PDB file of C-alpha atoms in Angstrom:
ATOM      1  CA  MET A 742     174.533-131.508 -89.304  1.00 86.00           C
ATOM      2  CA  LEU A 743     173.871-135.124 -88.655  1.00 87.00           C
ATOM      3  CA  LEU A 744     176.908-137.601 -89.055  1.00 87.00           C
ATOM      4  CA  ILE A 745     176.002-140.825 -89.777  1.00 88.00           C
ATOM      5  CA  SER A 746     178.597-143.845 -89.589  1.00 87.00           C
ATOM      6  CA  LEU A 747     178.274-147.014 -91.725  1.00 88.00           C
ATOM      7  CA  ASP A 748     180.730-148.862 -90.038  1.00 84.00           C
ATOM      8  CA  PHE A 749     180.316-152.106 -88.961  1.00 83.00           C
ATOM      9  CA  GLU A 750     178.735-152.544 -85.319  1.00 79.00           C
ATOM     10  CA  ALA A 751     181.480-154.829 -83.878  1.00 76.00           C
ATOM     11  CA  PRO A 752     184.253-152.363 -83.736  1.00 79.00           C
ATOM     12  CA  LEU A 753     182.201-149.644 -82.616  1.00 82.00           C
ATOM     13  CA  LYS A 754     183.923-149.260 -79.250  1.00 83.00           C
ATOM     14  CA  SER A 755     187.407-150.100 -80.526  1.00 84.00           C
ATOM     15  CA  ARG A 756     187.542-148.005 -83.324  1.00 83.00           C
ATOM     16  CA  VAL A 757     184.385-145.859 -84.366  1.00 82.00           C
ATOM     17  CA  LEU A 758     184.044-143.941 -81.344  1.00 84.00           C
ATOM     18  CA  PRO A 759     187.946-143.299 -80.674  1.00 87.00           C
ATOM     19  CA  PHE A 760     187.898-142.103 -84.236  1.00 84.00           C
ATOM     20  CA  GLY A 761     184.947-139.794 -83.576  1.00 82.00           C
ATOM     21  CA  LYS A 762     187.072-138.307 -80.478  1.00 84.00           C
ATOM     22  CA  SER A 763     189.944-137.905 -82.383  1.00 86.00           C
ATOM     23  CA  ARG A 764     188.432-136.062 -85.262  1.00 82.00           C
ATOM     24  CA  ARG A 765     186.666-133.937 -82.542  1.00 81.00           C
ATOM     25  CA  LEU A 766     183.054-134.782 -83.982  1.00 80.00           C
ATOM     26  CA  SER A 767     181.428-133.529 -80.855  1.00 80.00           C
ATOM     27  CA  CYS A 768     179.743-130.786 -82.899  1.00 82.00           C
ATOM     28  CA  CYS A 769     176.994-133.073 -83.902  1.00 83.00           C
ATOM     29  CA  PRO A 770     174.913-136.128 -83.312  1.00 87.00           C
ATOM     30  CA  VAL A 771     176.811-139.039 -84.756  1.00 85.00           C
ATOM     31  CA  TRP A 772     174.550-142.138 -85.408  1.00 87.00           C
ATOM     32  CA  LEU A 773     175.668-145.679 -86.374  1.00 87.00           C
ATOM     33  CA  LEU A 774     173.433-147.211 -89.171  1.00 87.00           C
ATOM     34  CA  ASP A 775     173.204-150.816 -88.207  1.00 83.00           C
ATOM     35  CA  GLU A 776     170.845-152.108 -91.101  1.00 86.00           C
ATOM     36  CA  THR A 777     172.227-154.952 -92.947  1.00 85.00           C
ATOM     37  CA  ASP A 778     170.111-154.962 -96.263  1.00 88.00           C
ATOM     38  CA  GLN A 779     171.799-152.272 -97.651  1.00 91.00           C
ATOM     39  CA  ASN A 780     170.088-153.095-101.101  1.00 92.00           C
ATOM     40  CA  ALA A 781     166.727-151.997 -99.346  1.00 90.00           C
ATOM     41  CA  PHE A 782     167.787-148.774 -97.719  1.00 91.00           C
ATOM     42  CA  ILE A 783     170.191-147.045-100.451  1.00 93.00           C
ATOM     43  CA  GLY A 784     167.476-146.532-102.708  1.00 91.00           C
ATOM     44  CA  ARG A 785     165.412-145.055 -99.931  1.00 92.00           C
ATOM     45  CA  VAL A 786     168.096-142.598 -98.737  1.00 91.00           C
ATOM     46  CA  ASN A 787     168.367-141.361-102.195  1.00 92.00           C
ATOM     47  CA  PRO A 788     167.597-142.976-105.711  1.00 91.00           C
ATOM     48  CA  THR A 789     170.748-141.595-106.759  1.00 90.00           C
ATOM     49  CA  TRP A 790     172.898-142.866-104.393  1.00 92.00           C
ATOM     50  CA  ASN A 791     175.386-145.812-105.568  1.00 89.00           C
ATOM     51  CA  GLY A 792     176.263-146.625-102.002  1.00 93.00           C
ATOM     52  CA  GLY A 793     179.664-145.084-102.232  1.00 92.00           C
ATOM     53  CA  LEU A 794     180.941-143.730 -99.132  1.00 92.00           C
ATOM     54  CA  PRO A 795     181.525-140.888 -98.271  1.00 92.00           C
ATOM     55  CA  ALA A 796     178.051-139.541 -99.340  1.00 93.00           C
ATOM     56  CA  THR A 797     176.658-136.185 -98.350  1.00 94.00           C
ATOM     57  CA  LEU A 798     172.723-135.604 -98.345  1.00 94.00           C
ATOM     58  CA  ILE A 799     171.878-131.886 -98.043  1.00 94.00           C
ATOM     59  CA  VAL A 800     167.975-131.387 -96.993  1.00 92.00           C
ATOM     60  CA  ASN A 801     166.016-128.400 -97.230  1.00 91.00           C
ATOM     61  CA  PRO A 802     162.549-129.509 -96.061  1.00 90.00           C
ATOM     62  CA  GLY A 803     161.304-125.842 -96.222  1.00 91.00           C
ATOM     63  CA  GLN A 804     161.674-126.241-100.011  1.00 89.00           C
ATOM     64  CA  GLY A 805     161.330-129.830-100.478  1.00 89.00           C
ATOM     65  CA  ARG A 806     164.686-130.314-101.930  1.00 91.00           C
ATOM     66  CA  ARG A 807     167.251-132.721-101.231  1.00 91.00           C
ATOM     67  CA  LYS A 808     170.605-133.526-103.088  1.00 94.00           C
ATOM     68  CA  LEU A 809     173.001-136.693-102.692  1.00 94.00           C
ATOM     69  CA  LEU A 810     176.529-136.205-103.517  1.00 93.00           C
ATOM     70  CA  SER A 811     178.140-139.583-103.679  1.00 87.00           C
ATOM     71  CA  THR A 812     182.045-138.163-103.741  1.00 84.00           C
ATOM     72  CA  PRO A 813     184.358-136.960-101.195  1.00 85.00           C
ATOM     73  CA  LEU A 814     183.976-132.991-100.873  1.00 89.00           C
ATOM     74  CA  ASN A 815     186.495-130.592 -99.597  1.00 91.00           C
ATOM     75  CA  PHE A 816     185.435-127.574 -97.496  1.00 93.00           C
ATOM     76  CA  ASN A 817     185.093-125.286-100.569  1.00 96.00           C
ATOM     77  CA  GLN A 818     182.803-127.858-102.522  1.00 94.00           C
ATOM     78  CA  LEU A 819     180.511-128.398 -99.714  1.00 93.00           C
ATOM     79  CA  ARG A 820     179.986-124.623 -99.242  1.00 95.00           C
ATOM     80  CA  VAL A 821     179.220-124.303-102.784  1.00 95.00           C
ATOM     81  CA  GLU A 822     176.850-127.047-102.674  1.00 94.00           C
ATOM     82  CA  LEU A 823     175.169-125.911 -99.470  1.00 93.00           C
ATOM     83  CA  SER A 824     174.806-122.318-100.982  1.00 94.00           C
ATOM     84  CA  HIS A 825     172.471-123.796-103.529  1.00 91.00           C
ATOM     85  CA  PHE A 826     170.156-124.613-100.568  1.00 90.00           C
ATOM     86  CA  LEU A 827     170.469-121.467 -98.696  1.00 86.00           C
TER      87      LEU A 827
ATOM     88  CA  MET B 544     165.733-153.235-112.212  1.00 37.00           C
ATOM     89  CA  ASN B 545     167.506-150.775-114.174  1.00 37.00           C
ATOM     90  CA  ALA B 546     165.296-147.954-113.225  1.00 36.00           C
ATOM     91  CA  VAL B 547     167.816-146.887-110.429  1.00 34.00           C
ATOM     92  CA  PHE B 548     170.743-146.253-113.214  1.00 34.00           C
ATOM     93  CA  LYS B 549     168.393-144.180-115.546  1.00 33.00           C
ATOM     94  CA  PRO B 550     168.488-141.086-113.911  1.00 33.00           C
ATOM     95  CA  LEU B 551     172.402-141.204-113.762  1.00 34.00           C
ATOM     96  CA  LEU B 552     172.252-141.794-117.478  1.00 35.00           C
ATOM     97  CA  VAL B 553     169.796-139.016-118.470  1.00 35.00           C
ATOM     98  CA  ARG B 554     170.903-136.156-116.041  1.00 36.00           C
ATOM     99  CA  PRO B 555     174.348-135.297-117.115  1.00 37.00           C
ATOM    100  CA  ALA B 556     173.288-135.110-120.988  1.00 36.00           C
ATOM    101  CA  ARG B 557     170.193-132.844-119.808  1.00 37.00           C
ATOM    102  CA  LEU B 558     172.328-130.711-117.886  1.00 35.00           C
ATOM    103  CA  LEU B 559     174.944-130.029-120.690  1.00 36.00           C
ATOM    104  CA  ALA B 560     172.421-129.727-123.046  1.00 36.00           C
ATOM    105  CA  GLY B 561     170.161-127.281-121.608  1.00 33.00           C
ATOM    106  CA  LEU B 562     172.194-125.463-118.620  1.00 33.00           C
ATOM    107  CA  PRO B 563     175.780-124.690-119.863  1.00 32.00           C
ATOM    108  CA  LEU B 564     176.038-122.672-116.811  1.00 31.00           C
ATOM    109  CA  LEU B 565     176.275-125.702-114.663  1.00 34.00           C
ATOM    110  CA  LEU B 566     179.248-127.337-116.679  1.00 32.00           C
ATOM    111  CA  ALA B 567     181.851-126.660-114.235  1.00 31.00           C
ATOM    112  CA  LEU B 568     179.901-128.371-111.537  1.00 35.00           C
ATOM    113  CA  VAL B 569     179.111-131.419-113.801  1.00 35.00           C
ATOM    114  CA  ALA B 570     182.815-131.315-115.146  1.00 35.00           C
ATOM    115  CA  TRP B 571     183.966-132.074-111.285  1.00 37.00           C
ATOM    116  CA  GLN B 572     181.163-133.918-110.161  1.00 39.00           C
ATOM    117  CA  GLN B 573     181.172-136.596-113.036  1.00 40.00           C
ATOM    118  CA  PRO B 574     184.490-138.287-112.516  1.00 42.00           C
ATOM    119  CA  GLU B 575     183.635-139.382-108.925  1.00 42.00           C
ATOM    120  CA  SER B 576     179.950-139.776-108.863  1.00 43.00           C
ATOM    121  CA  ALA B 577     178.582-141.207-111.811  1.00 47.00           C
ATOM    122  CA  PRO B 578     180.829-143.208-114.471  1.00 53.00           C
ATOM    123  CA  LEU B 579     178.142-144.295-116.892  1.00 78.00           C
ATOM    124  CA  GLY B 580     179.329-147.916-117.606  1.00 93.00           C
ATOM    125  CA  TYR B 581     177.732-151.108-119.181  1.00 97.00           C
ATOM    126  CA  GLY B 582     174.209-151.855-118.288  1.00 96.00           C
ATOM    127  CA  ILE B 583     172.799-155.350-118.260  1.00 97.00           C
ATOM    128  CA  GLY B 584     172.923-156.791-121.548  1.00 96.00           C
ATOM    129  CA  ASP B 585     175.716-154.861-122.911  1.00 97.00           C
ATOM    130  CA  ALA B 586     178.703-156.496-124.519  1.00 97.00           C
ATOM    131  CA  VAL B 587     181.728-156.051-122.679  1.00 97.00           C
ATOM    132  CA  ALA B 588     185.005-155.067-124.382  1.00 96.00           C
ATOM    133  CA  ASP B 589     188.108-157.176-123.744  1.00 96.00           C
ATOM    134  CA  PHE B 590     190.725-155.731-121.266  1.00 97.00           C
ATOM    135  CA  ARG B 591     194.489-156.279-120.413  1.00 97.00           C
ATOM    136  CA  LEU B 592     195.713-155.498-117.135  1.00 98.00           C
ATOM    137  CA  LYS B 593     198.634-156.095-114.810  1.00 98.00           C
ATOM    138  CA  ASN B 594     198.349-159.175-112.560  1.00 98.00           C
ATOM    139  CA  VAL B 595     200.001-159.456-109.149  1.00 98.00           C
ATOM    140  CA  ASP B 596     202.168-162.323-110.776  1.00 97.00           C
ATOM    141  CA  GLY B 597     203.725-159.526-113.307  1.00 96.00           C
ATOM    142  CA  ARG B 598     201.852-161.086-116.079  1.00 97.00           C
ATOM    143  CA  THR B 599     199.077-159.516-118.052  1.00 98.00           C
ATOM    144  CA  VAL B 600     195.397-160.749-117.953  1.00 98.00           C
ATOM    145  CA  SER B 601     192.596-160.568-120.442  1.00 97.00           C
ATOM    146  CA  MET B 602     189.261-162.412-120.928  1.00 95.00           C
ATOM    147  CA  ALA B 603     191.340-163.779-124.167  1.00 94.00           C
ATOM    148  CA  ASP B 604     192.976-165.701-121.648  1.00 95.00           C
ATOM    149  CA  PHE B 605     190.035-167.822-120.568  1.00 95.00           C
ATOM    150  CA  PRO B 606     189.166-169.627-123.872  1.00 94.00           C
ATOM    151  CA  LYS B 607     187.022-172.085-122.070  1.00 93.00           C
ATOM    152  CA  ALA B 608     185.319-169.654-119.572  1.00 97.00           C
ATOM    153  CA  LYS B 609     181.408-169.647-119.690  1.00 98.00           C
ATOM    154  CA  GLY B 610     181.850-166.162-118.167  1.00 98.00           C
ATOM    155  CA  ALA B 611     183.394-164.331-115.460  1.00 98.00           C
ATOM    156  CA  ILE B 612     182.829-162.898-111.932  1.00 98.00           C
ATOM    157  CA  ILE B 613     184.635-159.608-112.112  1.00 98.00           C
ATOM    158  CA  VAL B 614     185.169-158.182-108.450  1.00 98.00           C
ATOM    159  CA  PHE B 615     186.157-154.411-108.382  1.00 98.00           C
ATOM    160  CA  THR B 616     188.058-154.621-104.986  1.00 98.00           C
ATOM    161  CA  CYS B 617     190.988-153.017-103.469  1.00 98.00           C
ATOM    162  CA  ASN B 618     193.158-153.559-100.044  1.00 98.00           C
ATOM    163  CA  HIS B 619     192.164-150.511 -98.084  1.00 96.00           C
ATOM    164  CA  CYS B 620     188.498-150.656 -98.094  1.00 96.00           C
ATOM    165  CA  PRO B 621     186.859-152.283 -94.909  1.00 93.00           C
ATOM    166  CA  PHE B 622     183.897-153.280 -97.194  1.00 95.00           C
ATOM    167  CA  SER B 623     186.389-155.028 -99.385  1.00 97.00           C
ATOM    168  CA  ARG B 624     188.452-156.712 -96.542  1.00 96.00           C
ATOM    169  CA  ALA B 625     185.022-158.005 -94.946  1.00 95.00           C
ATOM    170  CA  TYR B 626     184.205-159.555 -98.654  1.00 97.00           C
ATOM    171  CA  GLU B 627     187.960-160.920 -99.059  1.00 98.00           C
ATOM    172  CA  ASP B 628     187.146-164.542 -97.833  1.00 98.00           C
ATOM    173  CA  ARG B 629     183.917-164.928 -99.453  1.00 98.00           C
ATOM    174  CA  VAL B 630     185.580-163.798-102.960  1.00 98.00           C
ATOM    175  CA  ILE B 631     187.978-166.267-102.457  1.00 98.00           C
ATOM    176  CA  ALA B 632     184.952-169.141-102.046  1.00 98.00           C
ATOM    177  CA  LEU B 633     183.386-167.806-104.983  1.00 98.00           C
ATOM    178  CA  ASN B 634     186.309-168.444-107.049  1.00 98.00           C
ATOM    179  CA  GLN B 635     186.805-171.844-105.476  1.00 98.00           C
ATOM    180  CA  ARG B 636     183.074-172.815-106.163  1.00 98.00           C
ATOM    181  CA  PHE B 637     182.675-171.403-109.536  1.00 98.00           C
ATOM    182  CA  LEU B 638     186.149-171.525-111.415  1.00 97.00           C
ATOM    183  CA  SER B 639     185.788-175.340-111.857  1.00 97.00           C
ATOM    184  CA  GLN B 640     182.389-174.360-113.312  1.00 98.00           C
ATOM    185  CA  GLY B 641     183.621-172.077-115.941  1.00 98.00           C
ATOM    186  CA  PHE B 642     183.049-168.640-114.046  1.00 98.00           C
ATOM    187  CA  PRO B 643     186.129-167.645-112.803  1.00 98.00           C
ATOM    188  CA  VAL B 644     186.736-164.608-110.371  1.00 98.00           C
ATOM    189  CA  ILE B 645     188.796-161.861-111.888  1.00 98.00           C
ATOM    190  CA  ALA B 646     189.612-159.145-109.310  1.00 98.00           C
ATOM    191  CA  ILE B 647     190.292-155.615-110.156  1.00 98.00           C
ATOM    192  CA  ASN B 648     191.854-152.886-107.997  1.00 98.00           C
ATOM    193  CA  PRO B 649     190.189-149.713-109.443  1.00 98.00           C
ATOM    194  CA  ASN B 650     191.823-147.223-106.959  1.00 97.00           C
ATOM    195  CA  ASP B 651     194.426-144.407-107.660  1.00 96.00           C
ATOM    196  CA  PRO B 652     197.215-145.900-105.342  1.00 95.00           C
ATOM    197  CA  ALA B 653     198.370-142.167-104.849  1.00 95.00           C
ATOM    198  CA  ALA B 654     195.357-141.836-102.980  1.00 93.00           C
ATOM    199  CA  TYR B 655     195.538-145.258-100.627  1.00 94.00           C
ATOM    200  CA  GLU B 656     199.242-146.442-100.333  1.00 96.00           C
ATOM    201  CA  GLU B 657     197.697-149.398 -99.234  1.00 97.00           C
ATOM    202  CA  ASP B 658     196.300-149.881-102.719  1.00 97.00           C
ATOM    203  CA  SER B 659     199.564-149.670-104.427  1.00 98.00           C
ATOM    204  CA  PHE B 660     200.848-152.499-106.738  1.00 98.00           C
ATOM    205  CA  GLU B 661     203.261-153.957-104.164  1.00 98.00           C
ATOM    206  CA  ASN B 662     200.539-153.999-101.500  1.00 98.00           C
ATOM    207  CA  MET B 663     198.265-155.640-103.681  1.00 98.00           C
ATOM    208  CA  LYS B 664     200.727-158.611-104.293  1.00 98.00           C
ATOM    209  CA  ALA B 665     201.518-158.695-100.754  1.00 98.00           C
ATOM    210  CA  ARG B 666     197.890-159.066-100.056  1.00 98.00           C
ATOM    211  CA  ALA B 667     197.294-161.801-102.673  1.00 98.00           C
ATOM    212  CA  LYS B 668     200.265-163.579-101.507  1.00 98.00           C
ATOM    213  CA  GLU B 669     199.147-163.636 -97.688  1.00 97.00           C
ATOM    214  CA  LYS B 670     195.577-164.781 -98.425  1.00 97.00           C
ATOM    215  CA  SER B 671     196.677-167.062-101.352  1.00 97.00           C
ATOM    216  CA  TYR B 672     194.399-165.607-103.772  1.00 97.00           C
ATOM    217  CA  SER B 673     193.587-168.567-106.224  1.00 96.00           C
ATOM    218  CA  PHE B 674     192.522-165.734-109.113  1.00 98.00           C
ATOM    219  CA  PRO B 675     193.920-162.675-110.689  1.00 98.00           C
ATOM    220  CA  TYR B 676     194.156-159.249-108.707  1.00 98.00           C
ATOM    221  CA  LEU B 677     194.685-156.829-111.437  1.00 98.00           C
ATOM    222  CA  ALA B 678     195.840-153.105-111.085  1.00 98.00           C
ATOM    223  CA  ASP B 679     193.746-150.875-113.201  1.00 98.00           C
ATOM    224  CA  GLU B 680     196.308-148.202-113.598  1.00 96.00           C
ATOM    225  CA  THR B 681     194.593-146.166-116.251  1.00 96.00           C
ATOM    226  CA  GLN B 682     191.374-146.514-114.314  1.00 97.00           C
ATOM    227  CA  SER B 683     189.615-147.215-117.979  1.00 96.00           C
ATOM    228  CA  VAL B 684     188.402-150.736-117.355  1.00 98.00           C
ATOM    229  CA  SER B 685     186.450-149.640-113.827  1.00 97.00           C
ATOM    230  CA  ARG B 686     185.162-146.607-115.738  1.00 96.00           C
ATOM    231  CA  ALA B 687     184.028-148.803-118.660  1.00 97.00           C
ATOM    232  CA  PHE B 688     182.342-151.172-115.948  1.00 97.00           C
ATOM    233  CA  GLY B 689     180.971-148.264-114.366  1.00 95.00           C
ATOM    234  CA  ALA B 690     182.232-149.105-111.122  1.00 96.00           C
ATOM    235  CA  THR B 691     181.926-146.258-108.598  1.00 93.00           C
ATOM    236  CA  ARG B 692     182.780-148.251-104.975  1.00 95.00           C
ATOM    237  CA  THR B 693     184.424-151.264-103.769  1.00 97.00           C
ATOM    238  CA  PRO B 694     183.464-153.880-103.573  1.00 97.00           C
ATOM    239  CA  HIS B 695     181.381-154.168-106.673  1.00 97.00           C
ATOM    240  CA  VAL B 696     180.809-157.194-108.880  1.00 98.00           C
ATOM    241  CA  VAL B 697     179.723-157.679-112.422  1.00 98.00           C
ATOM    242  CA  VAL B 698     179.089-160.884-113.907  1.00 98.00           C
ATOM    243  CA  ILE B 699     179.367-161.684-117.482  1.00 98.00           C
ATOM    244  CA  LYS B 700     178.398-164.513-119.694  1.00 98.00           C
ATOM    245  CA  ARG B 701     179.845-165.458-122.918  1.00 97.00           C
ATOM    246  CA  GLU B 702     177.776-165.663-125.911  1.00 95.00           C
ATOM    247  CA  GLY B 703     179.649-166.595-128.971  1.00 92.00           C
ATOM    248  CA  ASP B 704     182.939-164.553-129.032  1.00 90.00           C
ATOM    249  CA  LYS B 705     181.557-161.958-126.856  1.00 95.00           C
ATOM    250  CA  PHE B 706     180.937-161.449-122.941  1.00 97.00           C
ATOM    251  CA  MET B 707     177.477-160.145-122.041  1.00 98.00           C
ATOM    252  CA  VAL B 708     176.741-158.300-118.581  1.00 98.00           C
ATOM    253  CA  GLN B 709     174.061-160.021-116.675  1.00 98.00           C
ATOM    254  CA  TYR B 710     174.302-159.088-113.249  1.00 98.00           C
ATOM    255  CA  ILE B 711     175.695-155.859-111.555  1.00 97.00           C
ATOM    256  CA  GLY B 712     175.846-155.420-107.742  1.00 97.00           C
ATOM    257  CA  THR B 713     176.815-156.480-104.577  1.00 97.00           C
ATOM    258  CA  ILE B 714     177.941-160.251-103.189  1.00 97.00           C
ATOM    259  CA  ASP B 715     175.287-160.776-100.809  1.00 96.00           C
ATOM    260  CA  ASP B 716     172.968-158.965 -98.393  1.00 95.00           C
ATOM    261  CA  ASN B 717     175.146-158.740 -95.500  1.00 94.00           C
ATOM    262  CA  SER B 718     178.326-157.356 -95.468  1.00 92.00           C
ATOM    263  CA  GLN B 719     179.111-157.323 -91.958  1.00 89.00           C
ATOM    264  CA  ASP B 720     178.282-160.741 -91.063  1.00 91.00           C
ATOM    265  CA  ALA B 721     178.955-163.732 -93.403  1.00 94.00           C
ATOM    266  CA  GLY B 722     176.940-165.702 -91.045  1.00 94.00           C
ATOM    267  CA  GLY B 723     173.988-163.609 -91.115  1.00 94.00           C
ATOM    268  CA  VAL B 724     173.306-163.812 -95.036  1.00 96.00           C
ATOM    269  CA  THR B 725     170.149-164.565 -96.109  1.00 95.00           C
ATOM    270  CA  ARG B 726     170.457-163.922-100.089  1.00 96.00           C
ATOM    271  CA  ARG B 727     173.460-164.768-102.057  1.00 97.00           C
ATOM    272  CA  TYR B 728     172.830-162.402-105.110  1.00 98.00           C
ATOM    273  CA  VAL B 729     175.969-163.387-107.083  1.00 98.00           C
ATOM    274  CA  GLU B 730     175.847-167.225-106.220  1.00 98.00           C
ATOM    275  CA  ASP B 731     172.217-167.151-107.391  1.00 98.00           C
ATOM    276  CA  ALA B 732     172.956-165.215-110.594  1.00 98.00           C
ATOM    277  CA  VAL B 733     175.825-167.460-111.570  1.00 98.00           C
ATOM    278  CA  ASN B 734     173.796-170.649-110.515  1.00 98.00           C
ATOM    279  CA  ASN B 735     171.023-169.631-112.675  1.00 98.00           C
ATOM    280  CA  LEU B 736     173.436-168.820-115.527  1.00 98.00           C
ATOM    281  CA  LEU B 737     174.834-172.453-115.198  1.00 98.00           C
ATOM    282  CA  ALA B 738     171.261-173.806-115.330  1.00 98.00           C
ATOM    283  CA  GLY B 739     170.501-172.002-118.543  1.00 96.00           C
ATOM    284  CA  LYS B 740     167.814-169.833-116.712  1.00 96.00           C
ATOM    285  CA  PRO B 741     167.191-165.816-116.373  1.00 95.00           C
ATOM    286  CA  VAL B 742     169.429-164.304-113.695  1.00 96.00           C
ATOM    287  CA  GLY B 743     166.627-163.128-111.728  1.00 94.00           C
ATOM    288  CA  LEU B 744     167.383-159.968-109.521  1.00 96.00           C
ATOM    289  CA  ASN B 745     170.160-158.526-111.725  1.00 97.00           C
ATOM    290  CA  THR B 746     170.975-155.167-110.079  1.00 96.00           C
ATOM    291  CA  THR B 747     171.590-154.575-106.463  1.00 96.00           C
ATOM    292  CA  LYS B 748     173.224-151.793-104.122  1.00 94.00           C
ATOM    293  CA  SER B 749     175.674-151.823-101.227  1.00 93.00           C
ATOM    294  CA  VAL B 750     177.442-149.523 -99.329  1.00 94.00           C
ATOM    295  CA  GLY B 751     181.208-149.501-100.167  1.00 95.00           C
ATOM    296  CA  CYS B 752     184.254-147.086-100.561  1.00 95.00           C
ATOM    297  CA  ALA B 753     184.088-144.643-103.240  1.00 93.00           C
ATOM    298  CA  ILE B 754     186.767-145.276-105.832  1.00 94.00           C
ATOM    299  CA  LYS B 755     189.258-142.746-105.748  1.00 92.00           C
ATOM    300  CA  TRP B 756     189.704-141.416-109.436  1.00 92.00           C
ATOM    301  CA  LYS B 757     192.943-139.976-110.502  1.00 92.00           C
ATOM    302  CA  ASN B 758     192.585-136.082-111.403  1.00 81.00           C
ATOM    303  CA  VAL B 759     192.070-135.932-115.055  1.00 67.00           C
TER     304      VAL B 759
END
């Protein structure tokens, strides 16, 4: 699992990193995407993504499949979605 | 430019027709992921929503408007906050030219206390909003406009007694740094409309906070 923060760069040290610590996100790499031209990259992440956060992209390179879920997911919803990819 | 919306329009219908087993999945996905809304060129149905000043506002209240800049925004979202001063500037610039800003909060206040009507009033006062800031309590207007996140802008233009959608998307190309903006999508769209020209780039995407829909 890869977590990508779309927070602004300015509060990285004051807010983003402490948030990651408080939520114990040490499980996985956390990247901060600091690309300002969103209109250019959103469609490249997935053509169906509307840009809404949170968004989850499930990728199975072996099957060449990916699915973008542009909605908050609880644990069970995520489990169900993942099960289609296993 | 409309291509990005087409899969969203087509897919749910196909799933419903061909794969009834997926109904449950579609049913919980649809309210949050892909409300189907107006497209470019569609006529907008008038709406009537409660403003922070206690009165209700509809497009009929703007008989002289050539159009409007409808901004789906809210109190809690950092992206909305980053654009707040730019939304205020849009109204200052275009109200007198016949394109008032109309801000609409689409969120379910039960999900974010910060987006409650009381907090909307407080924010409008604090920042001296010079435009209506409306609560979409039933979320029906936000759904009609196909809003999925905040901030989200729809520019409409009057044609006779109707208002037609001209632009759907984001305000400019740099949410985190107003000083680093190189393309002002909404300004360009409205300026083109005022000059009687085609909008040009009429659909853009941006990162924003997913709208919190009420459980229906």
